[in-house]
Coordinates of N, CA and C in Angstrom, one line a residue:
X500 N 83.3 107.4 113.3 CA 82.4 106.9 113.1 C 81.0 107.9 112.5
X501 N 80.7 106.8 111.1 CA 79.7 107.8 110.4 C 78.6 107.3 110.8
X502 N 77.6 108.7 110.9 CA 76.4 108.4 111.0 C 75.1 107.9 110.2
X503 N 73.9 107.3 110.6 CA 73.2 106.4 109.7 C 72.7 107.7 108.7
X504 N 72.5 107.2 107.6 CA 72.1 108.1 106.5 C 70.9 107.4 106.0
X505 N 70.4 108.1 104.9 CA 69.2 107.3 103.8 C 70.1 106.7 102.6
X506 N 69.5 105.5 102.6 CA 70.0 104.8 101.4 C 70.4 105.7 100.1
X507 N 71.3 105.4 98.9 CA 71.5 105.8 97.8 C 70.3 106.3 97.2
X508 N 70.1 107.2 96.3 CA 68.9 107.4 95.5 C 68.9 107.4 94.0
X509 N 70.0 107.6 93.8 CA 70.6 107.6 92.5 C 71.0 105.8 91.9
X510 N 71.1 105.4 90.5 CA 71.3 104.6 90.0 C 72.9 104.3 90.3
X511 N 73.4 103.1 90.5 CA 74.8 102.7 90.9 C 75.6 102.6 89.5
X512 N 76.5 103.4 89.7 CA 77.4 104.0 88.4 C 78.1 102.3 88.1
X513 N 78.1 102.0 87.1 CA 79.2 100.9 86.6 C 80.4 101.0 86.4
X514 N 81.1 99.9 86.7 CA 82.5 99.9 87.2 C 83.4 100.5 85.8
X515 N 84.3 101.4 85.8 CA 84.9 101.7 84.7 C 86.1 102.3 85.1
X516 N 87.2 102.1 84.1 CA 88.6 102.1 84.7 C 89.0 103.6 85.1
X517 N 90.0 103.8 85.8 CA 90.1 105.1 86.7 C 90.9 105.6 85.5
X518 N 90.3 107.1 85.2 CA 90.9 107.9 84.3 C 91.6 109.0 85.2
X519 N 93.0 109.8 84.7 CA 93.3 110.8 85.6 C 93.2 112.0 85.0
X520 N 92.4 112.8 85.5 CA 92.0 114.3 84.9 C 92.6 115.3 85.9
X521 N 91.6 116.0 85.6 CA 91.9 117.5 86.6 C 91.8 117.6 88.1
X522 N 91.6 116.6 88.5 CA 90.9 116.4 90.1 C 91.9 116.0 90.8
X523 N 92.1 114.7 91.6 CA 92.8 114.7 92.3 C 94.1 113.8 91.6
X524 N 95.1 113.5 92.5 CA 96.1 112.9 91.7 C 95.7 111.7 91.5
X525 N 96.3 110.6 91.0 CA 95.9 109.0 90.9 C 96.4 108.8 92.3
X526 N 95.9 107.7 92.8 CA 96.2 107.0 93.7 C 97.2 106.0 93.6
X527 N 98.5 105.9 94.8 CA 99.3 105.2 94.9 C 99.2 103.6 94.5
X528 N 100.0 103.0 94.0 CA 100.1 101.9 93.7 C 100.3 101.0 95.3
X529 N 99.4 99.8 95.3 CA 99.7 99.1 96.4 C 100.7 98.5 96.8
X530 N 101.1 98.3 97.5 CA 102.3 98.2 98.4 C 102.4 97.4 99.4
X531 N 103.2 96.2 99.9 CA 103.5 95.6 100.9 C 103.9 96.2 102.1
X532 N 103.1 96.0 103.3 CA 103.4 97.1 104.2 C 104.8 96.5 104.7
X533 N 105.4 97.2 105.6 CA 106.8 96.7 106.4 C 107.2 95.5 106.6
X534 N 106.0 94.9 107.7 CA 106.1 93.6 108.3 C 106.1 92.6 106.9
X535 N 105.2 93.0 106.2 CA 104.9 91.6 105.5 C 106.1 91.8 104.2
X536 N 106.8 92.8 104.3 CA 108.0 92.9 103.2 C 109.3 92.0 103.8
X537 N 109.1 91.6 105.0 CA 110.5 91.0 105.6 C 110.3 89.9 105.3
X538 N 111.8 88.8 105.6 CA 111.6 87.5 105.0 C 111.5 87.0 106.8
X539 N 111.2 85.7 106.8 CA 111.4 84.8 107.9 C 112.1 84.9 109.0
X540 N 113.2 85.2 108.9 CA 114.4 85.5 109.4 C 114.5 86.5 110.1
X541 N 114.2 87.7 109.3 CA 114.0 89.0 109.6 C 113.2 89.2 110.5
X542 N 112.2 88.5 110.4 CA 110.8 88.7 111.2 C 111.1 88.4 112.8
X543 N 111.7 87.2 112.7 CA 111.9 86.4 113.8 C 112.8 87.0 114.6
X544 N 114.4 87.9 114.2 CA 115.3 88.6 114.6 C 114.3 89.9 115.0
X545 N 113.2 90.6 114.5 CA 113.4 91.7 114.9 C 112.1 91.6 116.0
X546 N 111.2 90.6 116.2 CA 110.4 89.9 117.1 C 111.2 89.8 118.4
X547 N 112.6 89.1 118.3 CA 113.1 89.0 119.3 C 113.8 90.1 120.0
X548 N 113.9 91.0 119.2 CA 114.6 92.5 119.9 C 113.3 93.2 120.3
X549 N 112.0 93.2 120.2 CA 110.6 93.7 120.6 C 110.1 93.5 121.9
X550 N 109.0 93.8 122.1 CA 108.5 93.3 123.5 C 106.9 93.7 122.9
X551 N 105.9 92.6 123.1 CA 104.7 92.6 122.2 C 103.6 93.8 123.3
X552 N 103.1 94.4 123.1 CA 102.4 95.5 123.7 C 100.8 95.7 123.0
X553 N 99.3 95.7 123.9 CA 98.1 96.1 123.2 C 97.8 97.6 123.7
X554 N 97.3 98.1 122.7 CA 96.9 99.5 123.2 C 95.2 99.6 122.8
X555 N 94.4 99.8 123.9 CA 92.9 99.9 123.5 C 93.0 101.3 122.6
X556 N 91.5 101.1 122.4 CA 91.1 102.4 121.3 C 91.2 103.6 122.1
X557 N 91.8 104.3 120.9 CA 91.7 106.0 121.6 C 93.1 106.1 122.5
X558 N 94.0 105.1 122.6 CA 95.1 105.1 123.4 C 96.2 105.7 122.2
X559 N 97.2 106.7 123.0 CA 98.2 107.3 122.2 C 99.4 106.0 122.1
X560 N 99.9 105.8 121.0 CA 101.0 105.0 120.9 C 102.2 105.9 121.3
X561 N 102.3 107.4 120.8 CA 103.3 108.2 120.8 C 102.7 109.4 120.8
X562 N 103.6 110.1 121.4 CA 103.1 111.7 121.3 C 103.9 112.5 120.3
X563 N 103.5 113.4 120.0 CA 104.1 114.5 119.1 C 105.0 115.6 120.5
X564 N 106.5 115.8 120.2 CA 107.2 116.4 120.8 C 108.2 115.6 121.8
X565 N 107.8 114.2 121.9 CA 108.4 113.4 123.0 C 109.9 113.1 122.2
X566 N 110.4 113.0 123.4 CA 111.9 112.2 122.8 C 111.6 110.8 121.9
X567 N 112.3 110.4 121.1 CA 112.4 109.5 120.4 C 112.9 108.1 120.7
X568 N 112.2 106.9 121.7 CA 113.1 106.1 122.1 C 113.0 104.8 121.7
X569 N 111.5 104.7 120.5 CA 111.3 103.0 120.0 C 110.4 103.5 118.9
X570 N 110.5 102.3 118.6 CA 109.9 102.4 117.1 C 108.2 101.3 117.3
X571 N 107.9 101.4 116.6 CA 106.6 100.3 116.4 C 106.1 99.8 115.3
X572 N 105.8 98.6 115.1 CA 105.2 97.7 114.0 C 104.2 96.9 114.6
X573 N 102.9 97.5 114.0 CA 101.4 97.4 114.1 C 101.0 95.6 113.6
X574 N 100.6 95.1 114.7 CA 100.5 93.6 113.9 C 98.9 93.5 113.7
X575 N 98.2 94.2 114.3 CA 96.6 94.2 114.0 C 96.3 95.4 114.8
X576 N 95.0 96.1 113.9 CA 94.3 97.0 114.5 C 94.9 98.2 113.6
X577 N 93.8 99.6 113.6 CA 94.6 100.5 113.1 C 94.5 101.8 114.2
X578 N 95.4 102.9 113.3 CA 95.7 103.8 114.5 C 96.1 105.2 113.5
X579 N 95.6 106.3 113.8 CA 95.6 107.7 113.2 C 96.7 108.4 113.5
X580 N 97.1 109.3 112.7 CA 98.6 110.0 112.7 C 97.7 111.3 112.6
X581 N 98.3 112.3 113.8 CA 98.2 113.3 113.9 C 99.0 114.4 114.4
X582 N 98.9 116.0 113.9 CA 99.6 116.9 114.4 C 98.8 118.0 115.1
X583 N 99.3 118.2 116.2 CA 98.7 119.6 116.6 C 99.3 121.0 116.0
X584 N 98.3 121.7 115.4 CA 99.0 122.8 115.2 C 98.9 124.2 116.1
X585 N 99.6 125.1 115.6 CA 99.9 126.3 116.8 C 98.4 126.7 117.3
X586 N 97.5 126.7 116.6 CA 96.3 127.1 117.5 C 95.8 126.1 117.5
X587 N 96.2 124.9 118.3 CA 95.6 123.8 119.3 C 94.9 122.8 118.3
X588 N 94.7 123.1 117.1 CA 93.9 122.0 116.3 C 94.7 120.3 115.5
X589 N 94.1 119.4 116.0 CA 94.5 118.0 115.6 C 94.0 118.2 114.4
X590 N 95.5 117.5 113.3 CA 95.2 117.7 112.1 C 95.5 116.1 111.6
X591 N 94.5 115.7 111.2 CA 94.9 114.0 110.7 C 95.9 114.1 109.6
X592 N 96.7 113.4 109.5 CA 97.9 113.1 108.6 C 97.8 111.9 107.7
X593 N 97.4 110.7 108.3 CA 97.5 109.5 107.9 C 97.0 108.6 108.8
X594 N 96.8 107.3 108.1 CA 96.0 106.0 108.8 C 97.2 105.3 108.5
X595 N 97.1 104.1 109.7 CA 98.3 103.2 109.7 C 97.7 102.0 110.0
X596 N 98.2 100.5 109.4 CA 97.5 99.6 109.7 C 98.4 98.4 110.0
X597 N 97.6 97.2 109.9 CA 98.5 95.9 110.4 C 99.6 96.0 109.6
X598 N 100.9 95.5 110.0 CA 102.3 95.4 109.4 C 102.9 96.8 109.3
X599 N 102.3 97.5 109.5 CA 102.7 99.1 109.3 C 103.9 99.5 110.1
X600 N 104.9 100.2 109.9 CA 106.0 100.7 110.6 C 105.6 102.3 111.1
X601 N 105.8 102.4 112.5 CA 105.6 103.7 112.8 C 106.2 104.4 113.8
X602 N 106.5 105.1 113.9 CA 107.5 106.4 115.1 C 108.7 106.1 114.8
X603 N 108.9 106.1 113.1 CA 110.4 105.5 112.7 C 111.2 106.4 112.3
X604 N 110.2 107.8 111.8 CA 111.2 108.8 111.3 C 112.2 109.4 112.5
X605 N 111.4 109.8 113.4 CA 112.2 110.2 114.7 C 113.1 110.0 115.4
X606 N 113.0 108.3 115.3 CA 114.1 107.9 116.0 C 115.1 107.5 115.0
X607 N 114.9 107.4 113.6 CA 116.2 107.3 112.6 C 117.0 109.1 112.4
X608 N 116.0 109.9 112.7 CA 116.6 111.3 112.6 C 117.2 111.9 113.8
X609 N 117.1 111.0 114.7 CA 117.6 111.3 116.1 C 116.7 113.2 116.9
X610 N 115.5 112.8 116.5 CA 114.8 114.2 116.5 C 113.7 114.1 117.4
X611 N 113.1 114.8 118.0 CA 111.9 114.6 118.8 C 110.5 114.3 117.6
X612 N 109.6 113.3 118.2 CA 108.6 113.3 117.2 C 107.6 114.2 117.1
X613 N 107.5 114.5 115.5 CA 106.8 115.3 114.9 C 105.2 115.3 114.8
X614 N 104.6 113.9 115.2 CA 103.3 113.7 115.4 C 103.0 112.7 116.4
X615 N 101.7 112.8 116.4 CA 101.1 111.7 117.7 C 100.2 110.6 117.0
X616 N 100.5 109.6 117.3 CA 99.9 108.2 116.9 C 98.7 107.8 117.6
X617 N 97.5 107.3 117.6 CA 96.6 107.5 118.4 C 96.1 106.1 118.0
X618 N 95.4 105.0 118.5 CA 94.9 103.7 118.1 C 93.4 104.1 118.0
X619 N 92.9 103.9 116.5 CA 91.2 104.1 116.2 C 90.7 102.7 116.6
X620 N 91.4 101.4 116.6 CA 90.6 100.3 117.4 C 92.1 99.5 118.0
X621 N 91.1 98.5 118.8 CA 92.4 98.1 119.6 C 93.7 97.3 118.8
X622 N 94.8 97.9 119.0 CA 95.9 97.4 118.4 C 96.9 96.5 119.1
X623 N 97.3 95.5 118.4 CA 98.4 94.7 119.4 C 99.8 94.8 118.0
X624 N 100.8 95.2 118.8 CA 102.0 95.6 118.4 C 103.1 95.1 118.7
X625 N 104.2 95.4 118.4 CA 105.8 95.1 118.7 C 106.5 96.2 118.8
X626 N 106.8 96.7 119.8 CA 107.7 97.9 120.7 C 109.0 97.4 120.4
X627 N 109.8 98.1 119.7 CA 111.2 98.2 119.8 C 112.1 99.5 120.2
X628 N 113.1 98.9 121.3 CA 113.7 100.1 122.0 C 114.6 100.6 120.2
X629 N 115.2 101.8 120.3 CA 115.3 102.7 119.4 C 117.2 101.8 119.3
X630 N 117.7 102.1 120.1 CA 119.1 101.1 120.1 C 118.9 99.7 119.4
X631 N 117.5 98.7 119.7 CA 117.8 97.8 119.3 C 117.2 97.3 117.9
X632 N 116.5 98.6 117.7 CA 115.7 98.6 116.2 C 117.2 99.2 115.4
X633 N 118.2 100.0 115.5 CA 119.1 100.1 115.0 C 120.4 99.1 114.6
X634 N 120.5 98.3 115.8 CA 121.4 97.3 115.5 C 120.7 96.5 114.8
X635 N 119.4 96.0 115.0 CA 118.7 94.9 113.9 C 119.1 95.4 112.5
X636 N 118.9 97.0 112.0 CA 119.3 97.0 111.0 C 120.5 97.2 110.3
X637 N 121.4 97.3 111.5 CA 123.2 96.9 110.9 C 123.1 95.3 110.8
X638 N 122.3 94.8 111.3 CA 122.7 93.3 111.2 C 121.6 92.7 109.8
X639 N 120.9 93.8 109.3 CA 120.1 93.5 108.0 C 120.2 94.8 107.1
X640 N 120.9 94.7 106.7 CA 121.4 95.6 105.5 C 120.2 96.0 104.7
X641 N 119.6 94.9 104.2 CA 118.7 95.1 103.2 C 117.3 95.4 103.8
X642 N 117.3 95.5 105.1 CA 116.4 96.1 105.5 C 116.1 97.7 105.6
X643 N 117.1 98.1 105.8 CA 117.5 99.6 105.6 C 116.5 100.1 104.2
X644 N 116.8 99.2 102.6 CA 116.3 99.8 102.1 C 114.7 99.8 102.2
X645 N 114.1 98.7 103.1 CA 112.6 99.0 102.9 C 112.4 100.2 103.6
X646 N 112.8 100.3 104.9 CA 112.7 101.6 105.7 C 113.0 103.1 104.9
X647 N 113.6 103.0 103.9 CA 113.7 104.2 103.1 C 112.8 104.2 102.0
X648 N 112.6 103.0 101.5 CA 111.0 103.2 100.8 C 109.6 103.6 101.3
X649 N 109.9 103.0 102.8 CA 108.2 103.8 103.7 C 108.9 105.3 103.8
X650 N 110.0 105.2 104.4 CA 109.7 107.2 104.6 C 109.6 107.9 103.0
X651 N 109.6 107.3 101.7 CA 109.9 107.8 100.6 C 108.5 107.6 100.1
X652 N 107.7 106.8 100.4 CA 106.4 106.6 100.0 C 105.3 107.4 100.6
X653 N 105.9 107.8 102.3 CA 105.1 108.6 102.9 C 105.2 110.0 102.3
X654 N 106.1 110.5 102.0 CA 106.6 111.9 101.8 C 105.4 112.2 100.2
X655 N 105.6 111.0 99.3 CA 104.9 111.1 98.0 C 103.3 111.1 98.7
X656 N 103.0 110.8 99.7 CA 101.2 110.4 100.0 C 100.9 112.2 100.7
X657 N 102.1 112.6 101.3 CA 102.0 113.9 101.7 C 101.9 114.9 100.5
X658 N 102.9 114.6 99.3 CA 103.0 115.3 97.9 C 101.3 115.4 97.6
X659 N 100.8 114.2 97.5 CA 99.6 114.1 96.6 C 98.6 114.5 97.5
X660 N 98.3 114.5 98.9 CA 97.5 115.4 99.6 C 97.4 116.6 99.3
X661 N 98.6 117.5 99.1 CA 98.6 118.7 99.0 C 98.1 118.7 97.6
X662 N 98.7 118.1 96.4 CA 98.0 118.4 95.3 C 96.5 118.3 95.3
X663 N 95.7 117.5 96.2 CA 94.9 116.9 96.0 C 94.0 118.7 96.6
X664 N 94.5 118.7 97.6 CA 93.9 120.0 98.4 C 93.7 121.3 97.8
X665 N 94.9 121.4 96.4 CA 94.9 122.4 95.3 C 93.9 122.3 94.3
X666 N 94.0 121.2 94.3 CA 93.3 120.8 92.5 C 91.9 120.6 92.8
X667 N 91.3 120.2 94.3 CA 90.0 119.3 93.7 C 89.4 120.1 95.7
X668 N 87.7 119.9 95.3 CA 87.1 120.5 96.2 C 86.2 119.4 97.1
X669 N 85.5 119.1 98.0 CA 84.1 119.0 98.3 C 84.3 117.3 98.0
X670 N 83.3 116.9 97.2 CA 83.1 115.3 97.0 C 83.9 114.8 96.2
X671 N 84.6 115.6 95.5 CA 86.0 115.0 94.6 C 87.2 114.3 95.6
X672 N 87.3 115.9 96.8 CA 88.0 115.4 97.6 C 88.4 114.2 98.5
X673 N 87.0 113.9 99.1 CA 86.7 112.8 100.0 C 86.6 111.6 99.1
X674 N 86.1 111.8 97.4 CA 86.1 110.7 96.7 C 87.7 110.0 96.6
X675 N 88.6 110.8 96.6 CA 90.0 110.6 96.3 C 90.4 109.8 97.8
X676 N 90.0 110.4 99.1 CA 90.2 109.8 100.4 C 89.7 108.3 100.5
X677 N 88.8 108.4 100.2 CA 87.8 107.1 100.2 C 88.5 105.8 99.3
X678 N 88.8 106.4 98.3 CA 89.4 105.7 97.2 C 90.8 105.4 98.1
X679 N 91.5 106.0 98.3 CA 92.5 105.3 99.2 C 92.6 104.5 100.3
X680 N 91.7 104.7 101.2 CA 91.3 104.2 102.3 C 90.6 102.8 101.9
X681 N 89.7 102.6 100.7 CA 89.5 101.5 100.4 C 90.3 100.5 99.8
X682 N 91.3 100.9 99.2 CA 92.7 100.2 98.5 C 93.5 100.0 99.9
X683 N 93.7 100.3 100.9 CA 94.2 99.9 101.9 C 93.7 98.9 102.6
X684 N 92.4 99.0 102.9 CA 91.5 98.0 103.4 C 91.4 96.7 102.5
X685 N 91.3 96.7 101.5 CA 91.7 95.8 100.6 C 92.5 94.7 100.6
X686 N 93.9 95.5 101.2 CA 95.1 94.5 101.0 C 95.1 93.7 102.2
X687 N 94.0 93.8 103.2 CA 93.8 93.3 104.5 C 92.5 92.6 104.5
X688 N 91.6 92.9 104.1 CA 90.5 92.0 103.7 C 89.8 91.9 102.7
X689 N 89.8 91.0 101.6 CA 89.3 91.1 100.2 C 88.1 91.9 99.9
X690 N 88.0 92.2 99.1 CA 86.8 92.8 98.5 C 85.6 91.6 98.8
X691 N 84.3 92.1 98.6 CA 82.9 90.8 98.3 C 83.2 90.4 97.1
X692 N 82.4 89.2 96.9 CA 82.0 88.7 95.3 C 81.7 89.9 94.7
X693 N 81.0 91.1 94.9 CA 80.5 91.8 94.1 C 81.5 93.0 94.0
X694 N 82.4 93.1 94.3 CA 83.6 93.9 94.5 C 83.4 95.2 96.0
X695 N 82.4 95.2 96.4 CA 82.2 96.3 97.4 C 83.5 96.1 98.7
X696 N 83.8 97.0 99.0 CA 85.0 97.3 100.0 C 84.6 98.1 101.1
X697 N 84.5 97.4 102.2 CA 84.4 97.7 103.5 C 85.3 98.6 103.8
X698 N 85.2 99.9 104.5 CA 86.3 100.5 104.7 C 86.7 100.0 106.0
X699 N 88.1 99.6 106.4 CA 88.4 99.3 108.0 C 88.6 100.0 109.3
X700 N 89.3 101.4 108.2 CA 89.7 102.2 109.7 C 88.3 102.9 109.8
X701 N 88.0 102.2 111.5 CA 87.0 103.7 111.9 C 87.1 105.3 112.3
X702 N 87.1 105.7 111.1 CA 86.9 107.2 111.1 C 85.7 108.1 111.1
X703 N 85.8 108.7 112.1 CA 84.5 109.8 112.4 C 84.5 110.6 111.4
X704 N 83.1 111.4 111.0 CA 83.3 112.4 110.0 C 83.9 113.4 110.3
X705 N 84.7 113.7 111.5 CA 85.3 114.7 112.2 C 86.6 114.5 111.6
X706 N 87.0 113.2 111.8 CA 88.7 112.9 111.5 C 88.8 112.8 109.9
X707 N 87.5 112.4 109.1 CA 87.5 112.7 107.4 C 87.7 113.9 107.4
X708 N 87.0 115.0 107.8 CA 87.2 116.3 107.7 C 88.6 116.9 107.8
X709 N 89.0 116.5 109.1 CA 90.2 116.9 109.5 C 91.4 116.4 108.7
X710 N 91.4 115.3 107.6 CA 92.2 114.8 106.9 C 92.0 115.6 105.5
X711 N 90.8 115.8 105.2 CA 90.8 116.6 103.8 C 90.8 117.7 104.0
X712 N 90.8 118.5 105.4 CA 91.1 120.0 105.5 C 89.6 120.7 105.1
X713 N 88.4 120.0 105.7 CA 87.2 120.4 105.7 C 86.0 120.3 106.6
X714 N 85.0 120.8 107.0 CA 84.1 120.8 107.9 C 83.6 119.7 108.1
X715 N 83.0 119.2 109.1 CA 82.2 118.0 109.1 C 81.0 118.0 108.2
X716 N 80.6 119.2 108.0 CA 79.5 119.6 107.4 C 79.4 119.4 105.8
X717 N 81.0 119.6 105.5 CA 81.1 119.3 104.2 C 81.4 117.7 103.7
X718 N 81.8 117.1 104.8 CA 81.9 115.6 104.6 C 80.8 115.1 104.4
X719 N 79.6 115.6 105.2 CA 78.4 115.0 105.5 C 77.5 115.3 104.1
X720 N 77.9 116.6 103.3 CA 77.0 116.7 102.0 C 77.9 116.0 101.1
X721 N 79.0 116.0 101.5 CA 80.2 115.2 100.1 C 79.6 113.7 100.1
X722 N 79.5 113.0 101.4 CA 79.0 111.8 101.5 C 77.5 111.5 100.6
X723 N 76.7 112.5 101.1 CA 75.3 112.5 100.2 C 75.4 112.5 98.9
X724 N 76.1 113.3 98.0 CA 76.4 113.1 96.7 C 77.1 112.0 96.4
X725 N 78.1 111.4 97.1 CA 78.6 110.0 96.5 C 77.8 108.9 96.5
X726 N 77.0 109.0 97.8 CA 75.9 108.1 98.0 C 74.7 108.1 96.7
X727 N 74.4 109.2 96.1 CA 73.4 109.7 95.0 C 74.1 108.8 94.4
X728 N 75.4 109.1 93.6 CA 75.7 108.5 92.8 C 76.0 106.8 92.6
X729 N 75.6 106.6 93.9 CA 75.9 104.9 94.0 C 77.2 104.3 94.1
X730 N 78.1 105.4 94.4 CA 79.5 105.0 94.8 C 80.4 104.7 95.8
X731 N 78.9 105.1 97.3 CA 79.3 104.7 98.2 C 77.9 104.3 99.1
X732 N 78.1 103.3 100.2 CA 77.0 103.2 100.8 C 77.4 103.3 102.6
X733 N 76.7 103.9 103.4 CA 77.1 104.3 104.5 C 75.9 103.8 105.7
X734 N 76.6 103.7 106.4 CA 75.7 103.1 107.8 C 76.1 103.8 109.2
X735 N 75.5 103.0 110.4 CA 76.3 103.4 111.9 C 77.9 103.0 111.9
X736 N 79.3 104.0 111.7 CA 80.0 103.3 112.2 C 80.6 103.0 110.6
X737 N 80.2 103.2 109.9 CA 80.2 102.0 108.4 C 80.4 102.7 107.4
X738 N 81.6 102.9 106.0 CA 81.3 103.3 105.0 C 82.0 102.2 104.0
X739 N 81.2 101.6 102.8 CA 81.4 100.7 102.2 C 81.1 101.4 101.0
X740 N 82.2 100.9 100.3 CA 82.8 101.6 98.5 C 81.6 100.5 97.6
X741 N 80.9 101.0 97.0 CA 80.0 100.2 96.0 C 81.1 99.8 94.9
X742 N 81.3 101.1 94.4 CA 82.3 100.9 93.1 C 83.6 101.7 93.0
X743 N 84.9 100.7 93.2 CA 86.4 101.3 93.8 C 86.5 102.3 92.1
X744 N 86.6 101.5 91.0 CA 86.7 102.0 89.9 C 86.2 103.6 89.6
X745 N 84.7 103.4 89.9 CA 83.8 104.4 89.6 C 84.4 105.7 90.8
X746 N 84.5 105.6 92.2 CA 85.0 106.4 92.8 C 86.2 106.9 92.2
X747 N 87.3 106.1 92.0 CA 88.7 106.8 91.6 C 88.2 107.5 90.3
X748 N 87.3 107.4 89.6 CA 87.2 108.0 88.2 C 86.6 109.5 88.7
X749 N 85.7 109.5 89.5 CA 85.0 110.4 90.1 C 86.2 111.6 90.9
X750 N 86.5 111.0 91.6 CA 87.6 111.9 92.3 C 88.6 112.5 90.8
X751 N 88.6 111.9 90.4 CA 89.9 112.1 89.1 C 89.3 113.4 88.4
X752 N 88.0 113.6 88.4 CA 87.0 114.5 87.4 C 86.7 114.0 86.4
X753 N 86.2 112.8 86.1 CA 86.0 112.0 84.9 C 84.6 111.8 85.0
X754 N 83.8 112.7 84.8 CA 82.0 112.8 85.0 C 81.4 111.9 83.6

């Protein structure tokens, strides 16, 4: 949740095409979430195999290290994926939203879960026992390709995150992360008439810092920088991207 801060002091940057430079890697192209990629018959069969469940904000959906006995499809709401390090720190790895398949890799790999998934906001979901999910996949072979594509994209996201950590610092790294979150948010809630995009997942400065491997203070300084350039606007528990093409270009080192 983002603290109230001063209004931008610099002029707003004009929109311009994103250019790839020496900064962060270019954002992934938008793609449909798992649920949205299913056809009507596939959705009906998967819903029949599932039980609906709601999770209040801050409730874990699955735990790192537990046995794998179900998968979850988020119908509404947002969740964060975290991993606990050997020294006890929780590191944010990803954010998942409406239509996303979660807790699936451990089920399909027959191993314990490698991360914890926690609701950032109230979540409504479909919970499918592991045996029913594999039976569903056997009955719908084409869905195996969707699941495989989901796993590949997530590995690509992890590779891009590692590249960003190596090649960018501070405000540029945060700009790349906010651009990714803005694109994700825009798939579920269209931008305003002026092109502004409100970031939907309610992440705190601490959580943003964990995701980009930086302190809360670094995030605060980076937000000040981005506000001064007219790229974002912040308020209580709110970040609005004012200029997504400009934010992408800044993240990629195009001054």
